[in-house]
Tab-separated table of N, CA and C in Angstrom:
chain	number	residue	atom	x	y	z
A	1	MET	N	13.970	131.907	68.546
A	1	MET	CA	13.087	130.779	68.796
A	1	MET	C	13.933	129.514	68.962
A	2	LYS	N	13.555	128.700	69.926
A	2	LYS	CA	14.221	127.426	70.187
A	2	LYS	C	13.258	126.291	69.844
A	3	THR	N	13.798	125.219	69.266
A	3	THR	CA	12.989	124.065	68.891
A	3	THR	C	13.527	122.826	69.594
A	4	LEU	N	12.635	122.163	70.304
A	4	LEU	CA	12.950	120.936	71.023
A	4	LEU	C	12.150	119.797	70.402
A	5	THR	N	12.850	118.801	69.873
A	5	THR	CA	12.196	117.637	69.286
A	5	THR	C	12.507	116.436	70.167
A	6	LEU	N	11.466	115.702	70.505
A	6	LEU	CA	11.591	114.528	71.369
A	6	LEU	C	11.215	113.288	70.576
A	7	LEU	N	12.069	112.281	70.623
A	7	LEU	CA	11.855	111.026	69.903
A	7	LEU	C	11.942	109.881	70.895
A	8	ARG	N	10.833	109.174	71.059
A	8	ARG	CA	10.854	108.002	71.925
A	8	ARG	C	11.502	106.843	71.167
A	9	HIS	N	12.238	106.008	71.870
A	9	HIS	CA	12.848	104.846	71.230
A	9	HIS	C	11.764	103.991	70.575
A	10	ALA	N	12.150	103.234	69.564
A	10	ALA	CA	11.220	102.354	68.854
A	10	ALA	C	10.944	101.111	69.703
A	11	LYS	N	10.021	100.292	69.211
A	11	LYS	CA	9.565	99.112	69.955
A	11	LYS	C	10.708	98.138	70.184
A	12	SER	N	10.876	97.761	71.435
A	12	SER	CA	11.968	96.856	71.786
A	12	SER	C	11.458	95.433	71.939
A	13	GLY	N	12.403	94.522	72.022
A	13	GLY	CA	12.074	93.107	72.087
A	13	GLY	C	11.998	92.592	73.509
A	14	TRP	N	10.795	92.463	74.009
A	14	TRP	CA	10.602	91.921	75.360
A	14	TRP	C	10.915	90.434	75.407
A	15	ASP	N	10.899	89.779	74.251
A	15	ASP	CA	11.170	88.338	74.212
A	15	ASP	C	12.663	88.039	74.244
A	16	ASP	N	13.486	89.058	74.061
A	16	ASP	CA	14.922	88.852	74.039
A	16	ASP	C	15.411	88.557	75.462
A	17	PRO	N	16.206	87.510	75.638
A	17	PRO	CA	16.597	87.095	76.987
A	17	PRO	C	17.793	87.882	77.555
A	18	VAL	N	17.741	89.193	77.534
A	18	VAL	CA	18.827	89.992	78.101
A	18	VAL	C	18.659	90.080	79.617
A	19	ALA	N	19.754	90.255	80.283
A	19	ALA	CA	19.724	90.291	81.742
A	19	ALA	C	19.249	91.640	82.282
A	20	ARG	N	19.553	92.714	81.558
A	20	ARG	CA	19.213	94.054	82.054
A	20	ARG	C	18.272	94.769	81.085
A	21	ASP	N	17.373	95.569	81.627
A	21	ASP	CA	16.480	96.387	80.810
A	21	ASP	C	17.288	97.271	79.855
A	22	PHE	N	18.393	97.802	80.328
A	22	PHE	CA	19.251	98.697	79.555
A	22	PHE	C	19.695	98.055	78.240
A	23	ASP	N	19.806	96.732	78.213
A	23	ASP	CA	20.360	96.014	77.065
A	23	ASP	C	19.314	95.505	76.071
A	24	ARG	N	18.032	95.805	76.292
A	24	ARG	CA	17.004	95.300	75.376
A	24	ARG	C	17.148	95.915	73.991
A	25	PRO	N	17.203	95.082	72.928
A	25	PRO	CA	17.306	95.597	71.557
A	25	PRO	C	15.917	95.851	70.958
A	26	LEU	N	15.916	96.458	69.787
A	26	LEU	CA	14.663	96.661	69.047
A	26	LEU	C	14.188	95.334	68.469
A	27	ASN	N	12.877	95.234	68.302
A	27	ASN	CA	12.339	94.092	67.559
A	27	ASN	C	12.201	94.518	66.085
A	28	PRO	N	11.868	93.604	65.181
A	28	PRO	CA	11.782	93.970	63.752
A	28	PRO	C	10.784	95.097	63.469
A	29	LYS	N	9.655	95.102	64.163
A	29	LYS	CA	8.680	96.184	63.962
A	29	LYS	C	9.279	97.530	64.385
A	30	GLY	N	10.022	97.535	65.468
A	30	GLY	CA	10.680	98.756	65.922
A	30	GLY	C	11.716	99.247	64.927
A	31	GLN	N	12.452	98.318	64.334
A	31	GLN	CA	13.440	98.695	63.320
A	31	GLN	C	12.767	99.361	62.127
A	32	ARG	N	11.651	98.782	61.675
A	32	ARG	CA	10.911	99.360	60.536
A	32	ARG	C	10.358	100.742	60.886
A	33	ALA	N	9.801	100.863	62.082
A	33	ALA	CA	9.214	102.143	62.501
A	33	ALA	C	10.275	103.233	62.601
A	34	ALA	N	11.436	102.902	63.142
A	34	ALA	CA	12.501	103.900	63.282
A	34	ALA	C	12.996	104.371	61.914
A	35	ALA	N	13.193	103.435	60.989
A	35	ALA	CA	13.642	103.825	59.647
A	35	ALA	C	12.598	104.696	58.956
A	36	MET	N	11.318	104.334	59.113
A	36	MET	CA	10.250	105.130	58.500
A	36	MET	C	10.196	106.526	59.121
A	37	MET	N	10.378	106.604	60.428
A	37	MET	CA	10.376	107.914	61.079
A	37	MET	C	11.541	108.750	60.569
A	38	GLY	N	12.691	108.134	60.343
A	38	GLY	CA	13.832	108.862	59.781
A	38	GLY	C	13.529	109.416	58.400
A	39	ARG	N	12.886	108.607	57.555
A	39	ARG	CA	12.507	109.085	56.212
A	39	ARG	C	11.524	110.251	56.319
A	40	HIS	N	10.588	110.155	57.268
A	40	HIS	CA	9.602	111.223	57.449
A	40	HIS	C	10.280	112.501	57.953
A	41	MET	N	11.191	112.354	58.889
A	41	MET	CA	11.914	113.523	59.399
A	41	MET	C	12.655	114.229	58.265
A	42	LYS	N	13.257	113.444	57.381
A	42	LYS	CA	13.979	114.018	56.236
A	42	LYS	C	13.002	114.742	55.304
A	43	SER	N	11.836	114.119	55.054
A	43	SER	CA	10.852	114.737	54.160
A	43	SER	C	10.318	116.053	54.723
A	44	LEU	N	10.314	116.185	56.041
A	44	LEU	CA	9.863	117.420	56.682
A	44	LEU	C	10.963	118.483	56.730
A	45	GLY	N	12.174	118.074	56.382
A	45	GLY	CA	13.299	119.009	56.428
A	45	GLY	C	13.797	119.278	57.837
A	46	LEU	N	13.529	118.362	58.764
A	46	LEU	CA	13.989	118.567	60.135
A	46	LEU	C	15.506	118.449	60.194
A	47	ALA	N	16.114	119.365	60.909
A	47	ALA	CA	17.562	119.359	61.102
A	47	ALA	C	17.839	119.773	62.542
A	48	PHE	N	18.942	119.279	63.075
A	48	PHE	CA	19.236	119.507	64.484
A	48	PHE	C	20.666	119.990	64.648
A	49	ASP	N	20.828	120.999	65.503
A	49	ASP	CA	22.152	121.490	65.850
A	49	ASP	C	22.839	120.550	66.835
A	50	HIS	N	22.032	119.804	67.577
A	50	HIS	CA	22.571	118.958	68.636
A	50	HIS	C	21.602	117.812	68.875
A	51	VAL	N	22.139	116.644	69.207
A	51	VAL	CA	21.335	115.474	69.530
A	51	VAL	C	21.826	114.924	70.862
A	52	ILE	N	20.884	114.663	71.760
A	52	ILE	CA	21.174	114.053	73.058
A	52	ILE	C	20.382	112.760	73.115
A	53	ALA	N	21.017	111.688	73.624
A	53	ALA	CA	20.314	110.413	73.672
A	53	ALA	C	20.724	109.587	74.879
A	54	SER	N	19.770	108.818	75.338
A	54	SER	CA	20.038	107.796	76.338
A	54	SER	C	20.964	106.756	75.701
A	55	PRO	N	21.916	106.212	76.461
A	55	PRO	CA	22.797	105.196	75.896
A	55	PRO	C	22.224	103.779	75.925
A	56	ALA	N	20.962	103.608	76.300
A	56	ALA	CA	20.343	102.279	76.309
A	56	ALA	C	20.362	101.699	74.893
A	57	VAL	N	20.528	100.389	74.800
A	57	VAL	CA	20.650	99.715	73.499
A	57	VAL	C	19.478	100.056	72.590
A	58	ARG	N	18.254	100.071	73.108
A	58	ARG	CA	17.096	100.328	72.251
A	58	ARG	C	17.098	101.745	71.681
A	59	VAL	N	17.692	102.710	72.389
A	59	VAL	CA	17.807	104.075	71.868
A	59	VAL	C	18.934	104.144	70.839
A	60	VAL	N	20.055	103.504	71.137
A	60	VAL	CA	21.174	103.465	70.183
A	60	VAL	C	20.692	102.882	68.856
A	61	GLU	N	19.994	101.741	68.921
A	61	GLU	CA	19.500	101.103	67.699
A	61	GLU	C	18.435	101.953	67.011
A	62	THR	N	17.585	102.614	67.782
A	62	THR	CA	16.579	103.503	67.185
A	62	THR	C	17.266	104.569	66.346
A	63	LEU	N	18.278	105.213	66.904
A	63	LEU	CA	18.959	106.287	66.177
A	63	LEU	C	19.731	105.759	64.973
A	64	GLN	N	20.230	104.531	65.047
A	64	GLN	CA	20.889	103.937	63.883
A	64	GLN	C	19.882	103.771	62.736
A	65	HIS	N	18.701	103.254	63.040
A	65	HIS	CA	17.690	103.040	62.005
A	65	HIS	C	17.090	104.364	61.531
A	66	VAL	N	16.890	105.309	62.439
A	66	VAL	CA	16.419	106.639	62.036
A	66	VAL	C	17.432	107.259	61.078
A	67	SER	N	18.715	107.152	61.401
A	67	SER	CA	19.769	107.707	60.542
A	67	SER	C	19.741	107.084	59.152
A	68	GLN	N	19.506	105.770	59.081
A	68	GLN	CA	19.426	105.105	57.775
A	68	GLN	C	18.278	105.688	56.953
A	69	GLY	N	17.116	105.856	57.586
A	69	GLY	CA	15.972	106.427	56.888
A	69	GLY	C	16.179	107.895	56.551
A	70	TYR	N	16.831	108.607	57.444
A	70	TYR	CA	17.081	110.041	57.300
A	70	TYR	C	18.121	110.308	56.208
A	71	GLY	N	19.007	109.327	56.020
A	71	GLY	CA	20.025	109.483	54.992
A	71	GLY	C	21.226	110.275	55.445
A	72	ASP	N	21.331	110.502	56.734
A	72	ASP	CA	22.455	111.242	57.293
A	72	ASP	C	22.642	110.767	58.728
A	73	GLU	N	23.859	110.746	59.169
A	73	GLU	CA	24.166	110.266	60.509
A	73	GLU	C	23.734	111.284	61.563
A	74	LEU	N	22.978	110.798	62.523
A	74	LEU	CA	22.670	111.603	63.709
A	74	LEU	C	23.723	111.211	64.740
A	75	THR	N	24.537	112.140	65.139
A	75	THR	CA	25.633	111.846	66.049
A	75	THR	C	25.305	112.406	67.432
A	76	PRO	N	24.756	111.546	68.289
A	76	PRO	CA	24.306	112.058	69.586
A	76	PRO	C	25.418	112.190	70.612
A	77	ALA	N	25.155	113.043	71.569
A	77	ALA	CA	25.907	113.060	72.816
A	77	ALA	C	25.172	112.068	73.711
A	78	TRP	N	25.831	110.971	74.064
A	78	TRP	CA	25.196	109.943	74.898
A	78	TRP	C	25.166	110.446	76.330
A	79	GLU	N	23.982	110.530	76.879
A	79	GLU	CA	23.787	111.131	78.201
A	79	GLU	C	23.139	110.113	79.133
A	80	GLN	N	23.908	109.626	80.102
A	80	GLN	CA	23.400	108.627	81.042
A	80	GLN	C	22.159	109.131	81.779
A	81	ARG	N	22.105	110.428	82.074
A	81	ARG	CA	20.934	110.972	82.781
A	81	ARG	C	19.647	110.791	81.991
A	82	ALA	N	19.744	110.615	80.677
A	82	ALA	CA	18.541	110.468	79.845
A	82	ALA	C	17.921	109.083	79.950
A	83	TYR	N	18.657	108.117	80.488
A	83	TYR	CA	18.121	106.756	80.625
A	83	TYR	C	17.007	106.757	81.671
A	84	LEU	N	15.790	106.480	81.207
A	84	LEU	CA	14.586	106.447	82.056
A	84	LEU	C	14.406	107.738	82.853
A	85	ALA	N	14.816	108.856	82.267
A	85	ALA	CA	14.760	110.152	82.959
A	85	ALA	C	13.336	110.622	83.184
A	86	SER	N	13.149	111.312	84.286
A	86	SER	CA	11.875	111.963	84.584
A	86	SER	C	11.769	113.239	83.754
A	87	ALA	N	10.578	113.792	83.707
A	87	ALA	CA	10.381	115.065	83.002
A	87	ALA	C	11.247	116.151	83.637
A	88	ALA	N	11.383	116.140	84.951
A	88	ALA	CA	12.193	117.151	85.640
A	88	ALA	C	13.664	117.058	85.230
A	89	THR	N	14.182	115.849	85.150
A	89	THR	CA	15.582	115.671	84.729
A	89	THR	C	15.763	116.112	83.282
A	90	LEU	N	14.827	115.726	82.416
A	90	LEU	CA	14.907	116.140	81.008
A	90	LEU	C	14.842	117.659	80.882
A	91	LEU	N	13.980	118.297	81.663
A	91	LEU	CA	13.877	119.758	81.625
A	91	LEU	C	15.189	120.390	82.090
A	92	ASP	N	15.817	119.821	83.117
A	92	ASP	CA	17.125	120.324	83.545
A	92	ASP	C	18.131	120.227	82.398
A	93	MET	N	18.119	119.111	81.675
A	93	MET	CA	19.039	118.933	80.552
A	93	MET	C	18.784	119.976	79.469
A	94	VAL	N	17.519	120.264	79.198
A	94	VAL	CA	17.162	121.278	78.199
A	94	VAL	C	17.660	122.649	78.639
A	95	ARG	N	17.423	122.987	79.879
A	95	ARG	CA	17.808	124.307	80.382
A	95	ARG	C	19.322	124.502	80.441
A	96	GLU	N	20.073	123.404	80.441
A	96	GLU	CA	21.539	123.471	80.464
A	96	GLU	C	22.151	123.631	79.080
A	97	LEU	N	21.356	123.532	78.031
A	97	LEU	CA	21.891	123.608	76.670
A	97	LEU	C	22.518	124.972	76.396
A	98	PRO	N	23.604	124.996	75.622
A	98	PRO	CA	24.182	126.276	75.214
A	98	PRO	C	23.190	127.056	74.347
A	99	ASP	N	23.135	128.328	74.549
A	99	ASP	CA	22.174	129.160	73.814
A	99	ASP	C	22.500	129.289	72.335
A	100	THR	N	23.687	128.878	71.919
A	100	THR	CA	24.042	128.896	70.496
A	100	THR	C	23.296	127.810	69.729
A	101	ILE	N	22.766	126.820	70.440
A	101	ILE	CA	21.979	125.751	69.816
A	101	ILE	C	20.559	126.247	69.619
A	102	GLU	N	20.052	126.120	68.406
A	102	GLU	CA	18.678	126.543	68.121
A	102	GLU	C	17.700	125.376	68.116
A	103	SER	N	18.172	124.212	67.647
A	103	SER	CA	17.288	123.056	67.488
A	103	SER	C	17.971	121.814	68.041
A	104	VAL	N	17.304	121.147	68.976
A	104	VAL	CA	17.881	119.957	69.602
A	104	VAL	C	16.901	118.796	69.503
A	105	LEU	N	17.459	117.602	69.335
A	105	LEU	CA	16.698	116.360	69.365
A	105	LEU	C	17.133	115.598	70.606
A	106	ILE	N	16.160	115.154	71.398
A	106	ILE	CA	16.432	114.282	72.533
A	106	ILE	C	15.702	112.976	72.292
A	107	SER	N	16.444	111.874	72.377
A	107	SER	CA	15.851	110.551	72.195
A	107	SER	C	16.004	109.764	73.490
A	108	GLY	N	14.866	109.211	73.942
A	108	GLY	CA	14.895	108.500	75.202
A	108	GLY	C	13.658	107.667	75.431
A	109	HIS	N	13.107	107.778	76.623
A	109	HIS	CA	12.132	106.824	77.133
A	109	HIS	C	10.882	107.504	77.704
A	110	ASN	N	9.848	106.713	77.795
A	110	ASN	CA	8.659	107.096	78.543
A	110	ASN	C	8.782	106.532	79.948
A	111	PRO	N	8.105	107.104	80.908
A	111	PRO	CA	7.101	108.162	80.781
A	111	PRO	C	7.671	109.576	80.709
A	112	GLY	N	8.985	109.724	80.891
A	112	GLY	CA	9.579	111.056	80.958
A	112	GLY	C	9.335	111.930	79.752
A	113	LEU	N	9.480	111.364	78.532
A	113	LEU	CA	9.280	112.180	77.331
A	113	LEU	C	7.842	112.674	77.231
A	114	GLU	N	6.897	111.767	77.435
A	114	GLU	CA	5.484	112.157	77.372
A	114	GLU	C	5.169	113.222	78.421
A	115	GLU	N	5.655	113.025	79.624
A	115	GLU	CA	5.394	113.989	80.697
A	115	GLU	C	6.021	115.341	80.391
A	116	LEU	N	7.195	115.335	79.738
A	116	LEU	CA	7.835	116.602	79.373
A	116	LEU	C	7.012	117.345	78.332
A	117	VAL	N	6.507	116.636	77.331
A	117	VAL	CA	5.654	117.275	76.322
A	117	VAL	C	4.441	117.911	77.001
A	118	LEU	N	3.797	117.171	77.884
A	118	LEU	CA	2.601	117.687	78.556
A	118	LEU	C	2.939	118.844	79.493
A	119	LEU	N	4.088	118.800	80.136
A	119	LEU	CA	4.517	119.865	81.028
A	119	LEU	C	4.786	121.157	80.260
A	120	LEU	N	5.464	121.037	79.126
A	120	LEU	CA	5.923	122.225	78.408
A	120	LEU	C	4.903	122.807	77.441
A	121	SER	N	4.011	121.984	76.926
A	121	SER	CA	3.078	122.490	75.910
A	121	SER	C	1.911	123.220	76.554
A	122	GLY	N	1.350	124.140	75.778
A	122	GLY	CA	0.160	124.854	76.228
A	122	GLY	C	-0.998	123.896	76.456
A	123	ALA	N	-1.997	124.331	77.172
A	123	ALA	CA	-3.077	123.445	77.632
A	123	ALA	C	-4.073	123.041	76.552
A	124	ASP	N	-4.037	123.684	75.395
A	124	ASP	CA	-5.058	123.354	74.398
A	124	ASP	C	-4.409	122.739	73.157
A	125	GLY	N	-5.260	122.258	72.296
A	125	GLY	CA	-4.790	121.730	71.022
A	125	GLY	C	-5.021	120.244	70.889
A	126	SER	N	-5.359	119.845	69.673
A	126	SER	CA	-5.647	118.437	69.423
A	126	SER	C	-4.386	117.580	69.499
A	127	LEU	N	-3.225	118.144	69.136
A	127	LEU	CA	-1.990	117.366	69.225
A	127	LEU	C	-1.687	117.014	70.678
A	128	ARG	N	-1.883	117.966	71.568
A	128	ARG	CA	-1.653	117.705	72.991
A	128	ARG	C	-2.595	116.615	73.479
A	129	GLY	N	-3.823	116.648	73.020
A	129	GLY	CA	-4.792	115.618	73.389
A	129	GLY	C	-4.345	114.237	72.947
A	130	GLN	N	-3.721	114.156	71.775
A	130	GLN	CA	-3.204	112.868	71.302
A	130	GLN	C	-2.059	112.378	72.193
A	131	VAL	N	-1.193	113.298	72.609
A	131	VAL	CA	-0.092	112.928	73.501
A	131	VAL	C	-0.647	112.470	74.849
A	132	GLU	N	-1.706	113.134	75.315
A	132	GLU	CA	-2.321	112.742	76.597
A	132	GLU	C	-2.828	111.309	76.552
A	133	ILE	N	-3.308	110.889	75.384
A	133	ILE	CA	-3.803	109.518	75.241
A	133	ILE	C	-2.645	108.544	75.294
A	134	LYS	N	-1.598	108.809	74.492
A	134	LYS	CA	-0.444	107.915	74.476
A	134	LYS	C	0.664	108.511	73.615
A	135	PHE	N	1.896	108.318	74.062
A	135	PHE	CA	3.093	108.702	73.316
A	135	PHE	C	3.792	107.387	72.948
A	136	PRO	N	3.342	106.753	71.835
A	136	PRO	CA	3.828	105.414	71.488
A	136	PRO	C	5.313	105.375	71.149
A	137	THR	N	5.849	104.168	71.099
A	137	THR	CA	7.236	103.995	70.700
A	137	THR	C	7.457	104.572	69.298
A	138	ALA	N	8.640	105.118	69.087
A	138	ALA	CA	9.090	105.732	67.830
A	138	ALA	C	8.300	106.983	67.450
A	139	SER	N	7.556	107.542	68.395
A	139	SER	CA	6.821	108.781	68.117
A	139	SER	C	7.733	109.987	68.297
A	140	LEU	N	7.361	111.051	67.592
A	140	LEU	CA	8.151	112.273	67.579
A	140	LEU	C	7.256	113.449	67.936
A	141	ALA	N	7.723	114.303	68.836
A	141	ALA	CA	7.003	115.524	69.194
A	141	ALA	C	7.954	116.708	69.033
A	142	GLU	N	7.449	117.771	68.424
A	142	GLU	CA	8.256	118.977	68.235
A	142	GLU	C	7.605	120.134	68.972
A	143	LEU	N	8.383	120.750	69.859
A	143	LEU	CA	7.927	121.902	70.640
A	143	LEU	C	8.754	123.125	70.253
A	144	ARG	N	8.085	124.261	70.149
A	144	ARG	CA	8.776	125.514	69.820
A	144	ARG	C	8.554	126.510	70.951
A	145	PHE	N	9.615	127.258	71.226
A	145	PHE	CA	9.587	128.219	72.322
A	145	PHE	C	10.045	129.582	71.825
A	146	GLY	N	9.323	130.616	72.175
A	146	GLY	CA	9.676	131.975	71.792
A	146	GLY	C	10.666	132.582	72.768
A	147	VAL	N	11.795	131.909	72.970
A	147	VAL	CA	12.837	132.373	73.885
A	147	VAL	C	14.177	132.382	73.159
A	148	ARG	N	15.113	133.130	73.701
A	148	ARG	CA	16.468	133.145	73.147
A	148	ARG	C	17.410	132.232	73.927
A	149	ARG	N	17.025	131.967	75.168
A	149	ARG	CA	17.878	131.164	76.045
A	149	ARG	C	17.138	129.902	76.469
A	150	TRP	N	17.839	128.764	76.411
A	150	TRP	CA	17.230	127.505	76.842
A	150	TRP	C	16.857	127.566	78.319
A	151	GLY	N	17.599	128.334	79.077
A	151	GLY	CA	17.302	128.472	80.503
A	151	GLY	C	15.947	129.104	80.770
A	152	ASP	N	15.360	129.751	79.752
A	152	ASP	CA	14.058	130.400	79.906
A	152	ASP	C	12.883	129.507	79.501
A	153	VAL	N	13.155	128.287	79.069
A	153	VAL	CA	12.078	127.360	78.722
A	153	VAL	C	11.276	127.083	79.991
A	154	ALA	N	9.950	127.286	79.909
A	154	ALA	CA	9.115	127.183	81.106
A	154	ALA	C	7.869	126.335	80.833
A	155	PRO	N	7.349	125.700	81.871
A	155	PRO	CA	6.123	124.910	81.730
A	155	PRO	C	4.988	125.718	81.106
A	156	GLY	N	4.283	125.064	80.188
A	156	GLY	CA	3.116	125.668	79.551
A	156	GLY	C	3.417	126.698	78.489
A	157	GLU	N	4.682	126.999	78.240
A	157	GLU	CA	5.054	128.059	77.304
A	157	GLU	C	5.404	127.562	75.909
A	158	GLY	N	5.468	126.253	75.724
A	158	GLY	CA	5.829	125.709	74.421
A	158	GLY	C	4.618	125.528	73.526
A	159	VAL	N	4.864	125.600	72.240
A	159	VAL	CA	3.838	125.304	71.240
A	159	VAL	C	4.150	123.924	70.675
A	160	LEU	N	3.219	122.989	70.845
A	160	LEU	CA	3.388	121.648	70.281
A	160	LEU	C	3.048	121.745	68.799
A	161	ALA	N	4.090	121.845	67.991
A	161	ALA	CA	3.919	122.092	66.558
A	161	ALA	C	3.719	120.820	65.761
A	162	ARG	N	4.176	119.679	66.321
A	162	ARG	CA	4.127	118.437	65.557
A	162	ARG	C	4.109	117.265	66.522
A	163	PHE	N	3.260	116.278	66.216
A	163	PHE	CA	3.266	115.006	66.930
A	163	PHE	C	2.974	113.928	65.903
A	164	VAL	N	3.954	113.051	65.680
A	164	VAL	CA	3.839	112.032	64.646
A	164	VAL	C	4.100	110.667	65.275
A	165	ARG	N	3.153	109.760	65.058
A	165	ARG	CA	3.297	108.380	65.515
A	165	ARG	C	3.580	107.502	64.310
A	166	PRO	N	4.280	106.391	64.494
A	166	PRO	CA	4.537	105.499	63.350
A	166	PRO	C	3.259	105.093	62.626
A	167	ARG	N	2.182	104.852	63.344
A	167	ARG	CA	0.937	104.426	62.698
A	167	ARG	C	0.325	105.530	61.840
A	168	ASP	N	0.710	106.792	62.078
A	168	ASP	CA	0.246	107.886	61.221
A	168	ASP	C	0.882	107.787	59.836
A	169	LEU	N	2.047	107.167	59.765
A	169	LEU	CA	2.786	107.032	58.516
A	169	LEU	C	2.489	105.721	57.811
A	170	ASP	N	2.213	104.683	58.611
A	170	ASP	CA	1.933	103.354	58.080
A	170	ASP	C	1.050	102.620	59.083
A	171	PRO	N	-0.240	102.396	58.748
A	171	PRO	CA	-1.133	101.710	59.686
A	171	PRO	C	-0.610	100.341	60.126
A	172	GLY	N	0.269	99.748	59.330
A	172	GLY	CA	0.858	98.465	59.691
A	172	GLY	C	1.816	98.571	60.872
A	173	LEU	N	2.148	99.784	61.270
A	173	LEU	CA	3.015	99.986	62.422
A	173	LEU	C	2.224	100.364	63.666
A	174	GLY	N	0.901	100.241	63.580
A	174	GLY	CA	0.040	100.548	64.717
A	174	GLY	C	0.101	99.472	65.791
A	175	PRO	N	-0.608	99.701	66.890
A	175	PRO	CA	-0.502	98.806	68.048
A	175	PRO	C	-1.022	97.392	67.796
A	176	ASP	N	-1.932	97.192	66.865
A	176	ASP	CA	-2.489	95.861	66.639
A	176	ASP	C	-1.797	95.108	65.525
A	177	ALA	N	-0.887	95.777	64.823
A	177	ALA	CA	-0.207	95.132	63.690
A	177	ALA	C	1.056	94.435	64.178
A	178	ASN	N	1.476	93.451	63.430
A	178	ASN	CA	2.712	92.749	63.798
A	178	ASN	C	3.817	93.237	62.939
């Protein structure tokens, strides 16, 4: 069995006067949400053989805060292709993984992450319905596949085992809270 966990970057600062989208940092709410998600991941016992991440500043900072909450360093392979990647590009990255890896975390951006969850997960289930509504910043989705090779991961064949939004952990991290 292969496990694919997808983590969207936390809320970034649109008010920050950076010249490029790539350089946008997290805002304070995003920092809190990422640390809380890290603590939750640790409480669930989630562990990863490999981590892949977009090198955008908001993803780098998300993983730093997640690591603080998790209590252990997540050491990603920074992958330029993950920056604003489409679901198709992300799926290519998944299928290229070495088969010795059982559990991988990919951290990046929407809409690609949300589209990948919807592409890979089966058509039913309340968790999928929640993803269809919105895959908010700092949300985590875990998909499981009954395959031995990452190259065999196929659309509609994944089981969406977990979908956690920051507001599920703390209502103060919801869309209307500051």
